CSV table of C-alpha atoms and ligand atoms in Angstrom, one decimal:
chain,number,residue,atom,x,y,z
A,23,MET,CA,-17.5,51.3,168.6
A,24,THR,CA,-19.5,49.0,170.8
A,25,PHE,CA,-22.9,49.7,172.3
A,26,ASP,CA,-22.1,47.6,175.3
A,27,LEU,CA,-20.3,48.8,178.4
A,28,THR,CA,-17.5,46.7,179.7
A,29,SER,CA,-18.4,44.7,182.8
A,30,GLU,CA,-16.3,47.1,184.9
A,31,GLN,CA,-18.2,50.1,183.5
A,32,ASP,CA,-21.5,48.2,184.1
A,33,GLN,CA,-20.5,47.7,187.7
A,34,LEU,CA,-19.6,51.3,188.0
A,35,ARG,CA,-22.9,52.4,186.6
A,36,ASP,CA,-24.8,50.1,189.0
A,37,ALA,CA,-22.8,51.2,192.0
A,38,VAL,CA,-23.1,55.0,191.3
A,39,ARG,CA,-26.8,54.6,190.7
A,40,ALA,CA,-27.2,52.9,194.1
A,41,LEU,CA,-25.2,55.6,195.8
A,42,GLY,CA,-27.2,58.4,194.1
A,43,ARG,CA,-30.5,56.7,195.0
A,44,ARG,CA,-29.5,56.5,198.6
A,45,TYR,CA,-29.2,60.3,198.7
A,46,GLY,CA,-31.8,61.2,196.1
A,47,HIS,CA,-33.3,64.5,194.9
A,48,GLY,CA,-34.9,65.2,198.3
A,49,TYR,CA,-31.4,65.4,199.8
A,50,PHE,CA,-30.1,67.6,196.9
A,51,VAL,CA,-33.0,70.1,197.3
A,52,GLU,CA,-32.8,70.1,201.1
A,53,LYS,CA,-29.1,71.1,200.9
A,54,ALA,CA,-29.8,73.7,198.3
A,55,ARG,CA,-32.6,75.3,200.3
A,56,ALA,CA,-30.5,75.3,203.5
A,57,GLY,CA,-27.6,77.0,201.6
A,58,GLU,CA,-25.5,73.9,202.3
A,59,HIS,CA,-23.4,71.7,200.0
A,60,THR,CA,-23.7,68.0,199.2
A,61,THR,CA,-20.7,67.3,201.4
A,62,GLU,CA,-21.7,63.8,202.5
A,63,LEU,CA,-22.5,62.6,198.9
A,64,TRP,CA,-19.2,64.2,197.6
A,65,ALA,CA,-17.1,62.6,200.4
A,66,GLU,CA,-18.7,59.2,199.9
A,67,ALA,CA,-18.3,59.3,196.1
A,68,GLY,CA,-14.7,60.3,196.6
A,69,ARG,CA,-14.1,57.5,199.1
A,70,LEU,CA,-15.6,54.9,196.7
A,71,GLY,CA,-13.3,56.2,193.9
A,72,TYR,CA,-16.0,57.6,191.7
A,73,LEU,CA,-14.6,61.1,191.6
A,74,GLY,CA,-11.2,60.0,190.4
A,75,VAL,CA,-12.3,57.4,187.8
A,76,ASN,CA,-10.6,59.3,185.0
A,77,ILE,CA,-7.4,60.2,187.0
A,78,PRO,CA,-4.3,58.0,186.3
A,79,THR,CA,-3.7,55.3,188.9
A,80,GLU,CA,-0.2,56.5,189.8
A,81,TYR,CA,-1.9,59.6,191.3
A,82,GLY,CA,-4.6,57.8,193.2
A,83,GLY,CA,-7.2,57.6,190.5
A,84,GLY,CA,-9.1,54.8,188.8
A,85,GLY,CA,-7.1,55.0,185.5
A,86,GLY,CA,-10.3,55.1,183.4
A,87,GLY,CA,-11.4,57.8,180.9
A,88,ILE,CA,-14.1,60.3,180.3
A,89,THR,CA,-16.4,57.4,179.5
A,90,GLU,CA,-16.2,56.4,183.1
A,91,LEU,CA,-16.6,59.9,184.4
A,92,ALA,CA,-19.6,60.5,182.2
A,93,ILE,CA,-21.2,57.4,183.7
A,94,VAL,CA,-20.7,58.9,187.2
A,95,CYS,CA,-22.1,62.3,186.1
A,96,GLU,CA,-25.1,60.7,184.4
A,97,GLU,CA,-26.0,58.2,187.1
A,98,LEU,CA,-25.9,60.8,189.9
A,99,ALA,CA,-28.0,63.1,187.9
A,100,ALA,CA,-30.4,60.3,187.1
A,101,ALA,CA,-30.8,59.9,190.8
A,102,GLY,CA,-31.8,63.5,191.1
A,103,CYS,CA,-28.3,64.8,192.1
A,104,PRO,CA,-26.8,66.7,189.2
A,105,LEU,CA,-23.5,67.8,190.6
A,106,LEU,CA,-21.9,70.6,188.5
A,107,LEU,CA,-18.6,70.4,190.4
A,108,LEU,CA,-18.0,67.0,188.8
A,109,VAL,CA,-17.7,68.9,185.6
A,110,VAL,CA,-15.3,71.6,186.8
A,111,SER,CA,-13.1,69.6,189.3
A,112,PRO,CA,-12.5,66.0,188.0
A,113,ALA,CA,-13.5,66.7,184.3
A,114,ILE,CA,-11.8,70.0,183.6
A,115,ALA,CA,-9.2,70.7,186.3
A,116,ALA,CA,-8.0,67.0,186.7
A,117,THR,CA,-7.7,66.6,182.9
A,118,VAL,CA,-5.8,69.8,182.4
A,119,ILE,CA,-3.4,69.0,185.2
A,120,ALA,CA,-2.9,65.3,184.3
A,121,ARG,CA,-2.3,66.2,180.6
A,122,HIS,CA,-0.4,69.4,180.8
A,123,GLY,CA,0.7,70.0,184.4
A,124,THR,CA,4.2,69.6,185.6
A,125,GLU,CA,5.1,66.4,187.5
A,126,GLU,CA,5.1,68.4,190.7
A,127,GLN,CA,1.6,69.8,190.0
A,128,ARG,CA,0.3,66.3,189.2
A,129,LYS,CA,1.7,64.9,192.5
A,130,ARG,CA,0.4,67.9,194.5
A,131,HIS,CA,-3.1,68.1,193.2
A,132,LEU,CA,-4.3,64.9,191.6
A,133,PRO,CA,-4.5,62.6,194.6
A,134,GLY,CA,-6.8,65.1,196.4
A,135,LEU,CA,-9.0,65.5,193.3
A,136,ALA,CA,-9.1,61.7,193.0
A,137,ASP,CA,-10.3,61.0,196.6
A,138,GLY,CA,-12.6,64.1,196.6
A,139,SER,CA,-10.7,65.7,199.6
A,140,ALA,CA,-9.8,68.6,197.3
A,141,LYS,CA,-11.7,70.6,194.6
A,142,ILE,CA,-10.3,72.9,191.9
A,143,VAL,CA,-12.9,75.1,190.2
A,144,PHE,CA,-12.5,76.7,186.8
A,145,ALA,CA,-12.6,80.4,185.9
A,146,ILE,CA,-12.7,81.5,182.3
A,147,THR,CA,-15.9,83.6,181.8
A,148,GLU,CA,-15.5,87.3,182.1
A,149,PRO,CA,-18.2,90.1,182.2
A,150,GLU,CA,-16.8,91.9,179.2
A,151,ALA,CA,-15.7,89.0,177.1
A,152,GLY,CA,-18.7,86.6,177.6
A,153,SER,CA,-18.8,83.9,174.9
A,154,ASN,CA,-15.8,85.6,173.1
A,155,PHE,CA,-12.8,84.1,174.9
A,156,HIS,CA,-10.5,86.0,172.5
A,157,ARG,CA,-11.4,89.1,174.5
A,158,LEU,CA,-10.3,87.8,177.9
A,159,GLY,CA,-9.0,90.7,179.9
A,160,THR,CA,-7.5,89.0,182.9
A,161,VAL,CA,-3.7,89.6,182.6
A,162,ALA,CA,-0.8,87.9,184.3
A,163,ARG,CA,2.4,89.9,184.6
A,164,ARG,CA,5.8,88.5,185.5
A,165,ASP,CA,7.4,90.1,188.5
A,166,GLY,CA,10.7,88.4,189.5
A,167,ASP,CA,9.9,84.8,190.1
A,168,ASP,CA,6.2,85.5,190.7
A,169,TRP,CA,3.2,86.1,188.5
A,170,VAL,CA,0.8,88.9,189.3
A,171,LEU,CA,-2.8,88.5,188.1
A,172,ASN,CA,-5.4,91.2,187.6
A,173,GLY,CA,-8.9,90.9,186.2
A,174,ARG,CA,-12.6,89.9,186.8
A,175,LYS,CA,-14.4,86.6,186.3
A,176,CYS,CA,-18.1,85.9,186.5
A,177,TYR,CA,-20.5,82.9,187.2
A,178,ILE,CA,-17.6,80.9,188.6
A,179,SER,CA,-19.1,77.8,190.2
A,180,GLY,CA,-18.1,76.4,193.6
A,181,VAL,CA,-15.4,78.9,194.6
A,182,ASP,CA,-16.7,78.6,198.2
A,183,GLU,CA,-16.1,74.8,198.2
A,184,ALA,CA,-12.7,74.7,196.5
A,185,GLY,CA,-9.1,75.1,197.7
A,186,HIS,CA,-7.9,76.3,194.3
A,187,VAL,CA,-9.3,77.9,191.2
A,188,LEU,CA,-7.8,77.3,187.7
A,189,VAL,CA,-7.7,80.8,186.3
A,190,VAL,CA,-7.5,81.4,182.6
A,191,ALA,CA,-5.5,84.6,182.0
A,192,ARG,CA,-3.3,86.1,179.3
A,193,THR,CA,0.4,86.7,179.4
A,194,GLU,CA,2.5,88.8,177.1
A,195,ASP,CA,4.7,86.7,174.9
A,196,SER,CA,8.2,88.0,175.3
A,197,ALA,CA,9.1,87.1,171.7
A,198,THR,CA,6.1,88.5,169.8
A,199,GLY,CA,4.6,90.9,172.4
A,200,LYS,CA,1.2,89.2,171.7
A,201,LEU,CA,-1.1,88.2,174.5
A,202,LYS,CA,-1.5,84.4,174.8
A,203,PRO,CA,-3.6,82.3,177.2
A,204,ALA,CA,-2.0,80.8,180.3
A,205,LEU,CA,-3.6,78.8,183.1
A,206,PHE,CA,-2.8,79.4,186.8
A,207,ILE,CA,-3.6,77.2,189.8
A,208,VAL,CA,-4.6,79.9,192.4
A,209,PRO,CA,-5.4,79.2,196.0
A,210,THR,CA,-8.9,80.5,196.7
A,211,ASP,CA,-7.6,82.3,199.9
A,212,ALA,CA,-4.8,84.1,198.0
A,213,ALA,CA,-4.4,87.8,199.0
A,214,GLY,CA,-6.2,90.0,196.5
A,215,LEU,CA,-8.6,87.3,195.4
A,216,THR,CA,-12.1,88.3,196.5
A,217,ARG,CA,-15.6,87.0,195.6
A,218,SER,CA,-19.2,87.9,195.8
A,219,LYS,CA,-22.0,85.4,195.5
A,220,LEU,CA,-24.4,85.8,192.6
A,221,ASP,CA,-28.1,85.2,193.3
A,222,MET,CA,-29.2,82.6,190.8
A,223,GLU,CA,-32.6,81.3,190.0
A,224,ILE,CA,-31.4,77.7,190.1
A,225,VAL,CA,-32.2,75.2,192.9
A,226,SER,CA,-28.7,74.0,193.6
A,227,PRO,CA,-26.4,73.4,196.5
A,228,GLU,CA,-23.6,74.7,194.3
A,229,ASN,CA,-23.1,78.5,194.0
A,230,GLN,CA,-21.9,80.9,191.3
A,231,PHE,CA,-19.6,83.8,192.1
A,232,LEU,CA,-18.1,87.0,190.7
A,233,LEU,CA,-14.3,86.8,191.2
A,234,TYR,CA,-12.1,89.9,191.5
A,235,LEU,CA,-8.3,89.5,191.1
A,236,ASP,CA,-6.5,92.5,192.3
A,237,ASP,CA,-2.7,92.1,192.2
A,238,VAL,CA,-3.0,88.4,193.1
A,239,ARG,CA,0.6,87.2,193.5
A,240,VAL,CA,1.3,83.5,192.8
A,241,PRO,CA,4.7,81.7,192.6
A,242,ALA,CA,6.1,80.6,189.2
A,243,ASP,CA,5.0,77.0,189.8
A,244,ALA,CA,1.3,78.1,189.8
A,245,LEU,CA,1.5,78.3,186.0
A,246,VAL,CA,0.2,75.1,184.5
A,247,GLY,CA,2.9,73.3,182.5
A,248,GLU,CA,6.6,73.7,182.0
A,249,SER,CA,6.3,76.9,179.9
A,250,LEU,CA,3.9,79.5,178.5
A,251,ASP,CA,3.5,77.3,175.4
A,252,ALA,CA,1.4,74.9,177.5
A,253,GLY,CA,-1.4,77.5,177.9
A,254,LEU,CA,-3.4,77.0,174.7
A,255,PRO,CA,-3.2,73.2,174.5
A,256,ALA,CA,-4.0,73.0,178.3
A,257,LEU,CA,-7.1,75.2,177.8
A,258,PHE,CA,-8.4,73.1,174.9
A,259,SER,CA,-7.7,69.9,176.7
A,260,GLY,CA,-10.3,70.8,179.3
A,261,LEU,CA,-13.1,71.7,176.8
A,262,ASN,CA,-14.0,68.2,175.5
A,263,PRO,CA,-14.2,66.6,178.9
A,264,GLU,CA,-16.3,69.6,180.0
A,265,ARG,CA,-18.8,69.3,177.2
A,266,ILE,CA,-19.1,65.5,177.4
A,267,THR,CA,-19.6,65.4,181.2
A,268,VAL,CA,-22.1,68.3,181.2
A,269,ALA,CA,-24.0,66.5,178.5
A,270,ALA,CA,-24.0,63.3,180.6
A,271,MET,CA,-25.4,65.3,183.5
A,272,GLY,CA,-28.1,66.7,181.2
A,273,ALA,CA,-29.0,63.2,179.9
A,274,GLY,CA,-29.2,61.9,183.5
A,275,THR,CA,-31.4,64.7,184.5
A,276,GLY,CA,-33.7,64.0,181.6
A,277,ARG,CA,-33.9,60.3,182.6
A,278,TYR,CA,-34.7,61.3,186.1
A,279,ALA,CA,-37.6,63.6,185.1
A,280,ILE,CA,-39.1,61.1,182.6
A,281,GLU,CA,-38.9,58.4,185.2
A,282,ARG,CA,-40.7,60.5,187.8
A,283,ALA,CA,-43.3,61.5,185.3
A,284,SER,CA,-43.9,58.0,183.9
A,285,GLU,CA,-44.5,56.6,187.4
A,286,TYR,CA,-47.1,59.3,188.0
A,287,THR,CA,-48.9,59.1,184.7
A,288,ALA,CA,-49.1,55.3,184.8
A,289,THR,CA,-51.1,55.4,188.0
A,290,ARG,CA,-52.9,58.7,188.1
A,291,LYS,CA,-56.6,58.3,187.2
A,292,VAL,CA,-59.0,61.1,186.7
A,293,TRP,CA,-61.3,59.7,184.0
A,294,GLY,CA,-62.8,56.5,185.4
A,295,GLY,CA,-60.5,53.5,185.3
A,296,ARG,CA,-57.9,54.7,182.8
A,297,SER,CA,-54.6,56.2,183.8
A,298,ILE,CA,-53.8,59.6,182.3
A,299,GLY,CA,-50.8,58.0,180.7
A,300,SER,CA,-53.2,56.0,178.5
A,301,HIS,CA,-54.0,59.3,176.7
A,302,GLN,CA,-51.6,59.9,173.9
A,303,GLY,CA,-51.7,63.6,174.6
A,304,VAL,CA,-49.8,62.7,177.8
A,305,SER,CA,-47.8,59.7,176.8
A,306,HIS,CA,-46.5,61.0,173.4
A,307,PRO,CA,-44.7,64.1,174.7
A,308,LEU,CA,-43.1,61.8,177.3
A,309,ALA,CA,-42.1,59.3,174.7
A,310,HIS,CA,-40.8,62.0,172.5
A,311,ALA,CA,-38.6,63.4,175.3
A,312,ALA,CA,-37.4,59.8,176.0
A,313,VAL,CA,-36.3,59.5,172.4
A,314,GLN,CA,-34.4,62.8,172.5
A,315,VAL,CA,-32.6,61.8,175.8
A,316,GLU,CA,-31.7,58.4,174.3
A,317,LEU,CA,-30.3,60.1,171.1
A,318,ALA,CA,-28.3,62.4,173.3
A,319,ARG,CA,-26.9,59.5,175.3
A,320,LEU,CA,-25.8,57.8,172.1
A,321,MET,CA,-23.9,61.0,171.0
A,322,ILE,CA,-22.3,61.2,174.5
A,323,GLN,CA,-21.1,57.6,174.2
A,324,LYS,CA,-19.6,58.4,170.8
A,325,ALA,CA,-17.9,61.6,172.0
A,326,ALA,CA,-16.5,59.9,175.1
A,327,THR,CA,-15.2,56.9,173.1
A,328,LEU,CA,-13.5,59.2,170.6
A,329,TYR,CA,-12.0,61.3,173.4
A,330,ASP,CA,-10.7,58.2,175.2
A,331,ALA,CA,-9.2,56.9,172.0
A,332,GLY,CA,-7.2,60.2,171.7
A,333,ARG,CA,-9.1,61.4,168.7
A,334,ASP,CA,-9.4,64.9,170.0
A,335,LEU,CA,-10.6,66.7,166.9
A,336,GLU,CA,-13.4,64.2,166.2
A,337,ALA,CA,-14.3,64.2,169.9
A,338,GLY,CA,-14.6,68.0,169.7
A,339,VAL,CA,-17.3,67.8,167.1
A,340,ALA,CA,-19.1,64.9,168.8
A,341,GLY,CA,-18.7,66.5,172.2
A,342,ASN,CA,-20.3,69.8,171.1
A,343,MET,CA,-23.1,67.9,169.3
A,344,ALA,CA,-23.7,65.8,172.5
A,345,LYS,CA,-23.7,68.9,174.7
A,346,TYR,CA,-26.2,70.5,172.4
A,347,ALA,CA,-28.5,67.5,172.1
A,348,ALA,CA,-28.4,66.7,175.8
A,349,GLY,CA,-29.0,70.4,176.8
A,350,GLU,CA,-32.1,70.5,174.6
A,351,ALA,CA,-33.3,67.0,175.6
A,352,ALA,CA,-32.9,67.7,179.4
A,353,ALA,CA,-34.9,71.0,179.1
A,354,LEU,CA,-37.6,69.2,177.1
A,355,ALA,CA,-37.8,66.3,179.5
A,356,VAL,CA,-38.1,68.4,182.6
A,357,ASP,CA,-40.6,70.7,181.0
A,358,THR,CA,-42.7,67.8,179.7
A,359,ALA,CA,-42.5,66.1,183.1
A,360,VAL,CA,-43.8,69.2,184.8
A,361,GLN,CA,-46.7,69.4,182.3
A,362,VAL,CA,-47.9,65.8,182.6
A,363,LEU,CA,-47.7,65.9,186.4
A,364,GLY,CA,-50.2,68.8,186.3
A,365,GLY,CA,-50.3,70.8,189.5
A,366,ALA,CA,-48.1,68.2,191.2
A,367,GLY,CA,-45.5,69.1,188.7
A,368,MET,CA,-45.1,72.5,190.3
A,369,THR,CA,-44.8,71.1,193.9
A,370,THR,CA,-41.5,70.6,195.6
A,371,GLU,CA,-42.7,67.1,196.7
A,372,TYR,CA,-42.7,65.6,193.2
A,373,GLY,CA,-39.2,66.9,192.6
A,374,VAL,CA,-39.2,68.0,188.9
A,375,ALA,CA,-39.9,71.7,188.9
A,376,THR,CA,-36.9,72.1,191.1
A,377,LEU,CA,-34.8,71.2,188.0
A,378,LEU,CA,-36.3,73.8,185.7
A,379,GLY,CA,-33.6,76.4,186.4
A,380,ALA,CA,-30.7,73.9,186.1
A,381,VAL,CA,-31.8,72.5,182.7
A,382,ARG,CA,-32.5,76.0,181.4
A,383,ALA,CA,-28.9,77.0,182.4
A,384,GLY,CA,-27.7,73.8,180.6
A,385,ARG,CA,-28.7,75.5,177.3
A,386,ILE,CA,-26.5,78.5,178.2
A,387,ALA,CA,-23.5,77.0,180.1
A,388,PRO,CA,-20.7,76.1,179.8
A,389,VAL,CA,-21.1,76.9,176.1
A,390,SER,CA,-24.4,78.2,174.8
A,391,ARG,CA,-26.5,76.4,172.1
A,392,GLU,CA,-25.8,79.3,169.7
A,393,MET,CA,-22.0,79.0,170.1
A,394,ILE,CA,-22.3,75.3,169.4
A,395,LEU,CA,-24.4,76.0,166.3
A,396,ASN,CA,-21.7,78.5,165.2
A,397,PHE,CA,-19.1,75.8,165.7
A,398,VAL,CA,-21.0,73.2,163.7
A,399,ALA,CA,-21.9,75.6,161.0
A,400,GLN,CA,-18.2,76.6,160.6
A,401,HIS,CA,-16.3,73.4,161.2
A,402,VAL,CA,-18.7,70.8,159.9
A,403,LEU,CA,-20.7,72.7,157.3
A,404,GLY,CA,-17.8,74.9,156.1
A,405,GLN,CA,-19.7,78.1,156.6
A,406,GLU,CA,-18.1,81.5,156.9
A,407,LYS,CA,-17.6,82.8,160.4
A,408,SER,CA,-20.1,85.5,161.2
A,409,TYR,CA,-18.6,87.1,164.2
B,511,FAD,C1,-25.1,77.9,186.3
B,511,FAD,C2,-23.9,78.5,185.6
B,511,FAD,C3,-22.6,78.0,186.0
B,511,FAD,C4,-21.5,78.5,185.4
B,511,FAD,N1,-20.3,78.1,185.8
B,511,FAD,C5,-19.1,78.6,185.3
B,511,FAD,C6,-17.8,78.3,185.8
B,511,FAD,O1,-17.7,77.5,186.7
B,511,FAD,N2,-16.7,78.8,185.2
B,511,FAD,C7,-16.8,79.7,184.2
B,511,FAD,O2,-15.8,80.2,183.7
B,511,FAD,N3,-18.0,80.1,183.7
B,511,FAD,C8,-19.2,79.6,184.2
B,511,FAD,N4,-20.4,79.9,183.7
B,511,FAD,C9,-20.5,80.9,182.6
B,511,FAD,C10,-21.0,80.3,181.3
B,511,FAD,O3,-20.0,79.6,180.7
B,511,FAD,C11,-21.4,81.5,180.4
B,511,FAD,O4,-22.6,82.1,181.0
B,511,FAD,C12,-21.6,81.2,178.9
B,511,FAD,O5,-20.4,80.8,178.4
B,511,FAD,C13,-22.2,82.3,178.2
B,511,FAD,O6,-21.5,83.5,178.3
B,511,FAD,P1,-22.3,84.8,178.8
B,511,FAD,O7,-23.2,84.5,179.9
B,511,FAD,O8,-21.3,86.0,178.9
B,511,FAD,O9,-23.2,85.2,177.5
B,511,FAD,P2,-23.0,86.2,176.3
B,511,FAD,O10,-21.7,85.9,175.7
B,511,FAD,O11,-23.2,87.6,176.8
B,511,FAD,O12,-24.1,85.7,175.3
B,511,FAD,C14,-25.5,86.1,175.5
B,511,FAD,C15,-26.3,85.4,174.5
B,511,FAD,O13,-25.9,85.8,173.2
B,511,FAD,C16,-25.6,84.6,172.4
B,511,FAD,N5,-24.4,84.9,171.6
B,511,FAD,C17,-23.3,85.5,171.9
B,511,FAD,N6,-22.4,85.6,170.9
B,511,FAD,C18,-23.1,85.0,169.8
B,511,FAD,C19,-22.7,84.8,168.4
B,511,FAD,N7,-21.5,85.1,167.9
B,511,FAD,N8,-23.6,84.1,167.7
B,511,FAD,C20,-24.8,83.8,168.2
B,511,FAD,N9,-25.2,84.0,169.5
B,511,FAD,C21,-24.3,84.6,170.3
B,511,FAD,C22,-25.2,83.5,173.4
B,511,FAD,O14,-25.4,82.3,172.9
B,511,FAD,C23,-26.2,83.8,174.5
B,511,FAD,O15,-27.5,83.2,174.3
B,511,FAD,C24,-21.6,79.5,184.3
B,511,FAD,C25,-22.9,79.9,183.9
B,511,FAD,C26,-24.0,79.4,184.5
B,511,FAD,C27,-25.4,79.9,184.1
């Protein structure tokens, strides 16, 4: 493992940073408040190839890995634009389709994901199952050549912006009669698929939805992969990229908040000639948050490197740890930034309190801190499963 980025990765980081700064947090908040999406930023990032960095070149992507996509996620967030749809569309959906889709599915979907003209969101969470994916109740039934899907999903991000949703359902295994997971690429305008927007306390241009699937009929080729056996590996293949990129978004958000706060505390003077940042009661919490963010970044780099090297099991442990560390660090950084900014911290103008909801959610989604601790306790420390 090297601590240096390649020159291409360095150039990517600089270019994405420049793009993010041209838009900035003011743009992100303005879009959120207006109930609009970051359409211009998404389109430009797509045109410049940043949304498809991890997609194979033969399908219009950059041919890089999750390391490159994590750079894109982190730098946009560090510019004040944490885009959750980067995690669901290029990280989860594109990875699942590239690794487990049929050739026809790769040709149909990946070029649009790569240039940003198409988005595919991801629906696994259900009201009854929650963190326990083994209890998923959305069922796919075979009817002639078609599949018919029934169930409910919740908190699904970006359905209003996407052409398709990757639905995690269960099918009955004809051999054993047991239910097993299967993924379906479902058009968001399919008959029987309805949605209602959830009111969330997060300042974000991206929305969450309840999804209702009532006899949603899709053709056989909506099933990801050549057969039902692709379901489980396809589902797992999306999880490491999800954790690593969401962690990168958290680290970028933490960097953004610390930068805003440091600029302020270095110049704000209320006790004669000294800046408030000269008081250790102000600078130490900021420095502590900076250490936590940097530690998380190191773990993200390790997880992405392992993932890109094809070491999926080790990447799973590192990715979970990175997601945990970044979630905690981002929440700490934003909270600390608000505190050291004083009253200014709670204004819209200074652009940090606007991130409180997002970083709080980052400790819950896409996998909660408790479920990561369960994973580490069980798989790293060898403890008995408690649930
Ligand atoms: C902003 C946002 C965007 C989201 N986007 C998507 C999306 O695009 N697609 C999608 O499918 N989902 C999405 N989600 C859903 C998210 O993945 C879930 O909220 C998350 O997995 C937790 O599930 P839950 O809300 O049902 O919590 P629950 O499972 O009800 O858990 C509630 C609390 O109990 C704890 N808990 C539960 N079981 C245990 C246990 N065994 N041990 C210890 N603690 C436990 C949890 O950690 C949590 O703190 C999103 C959520 C948010 C907030």
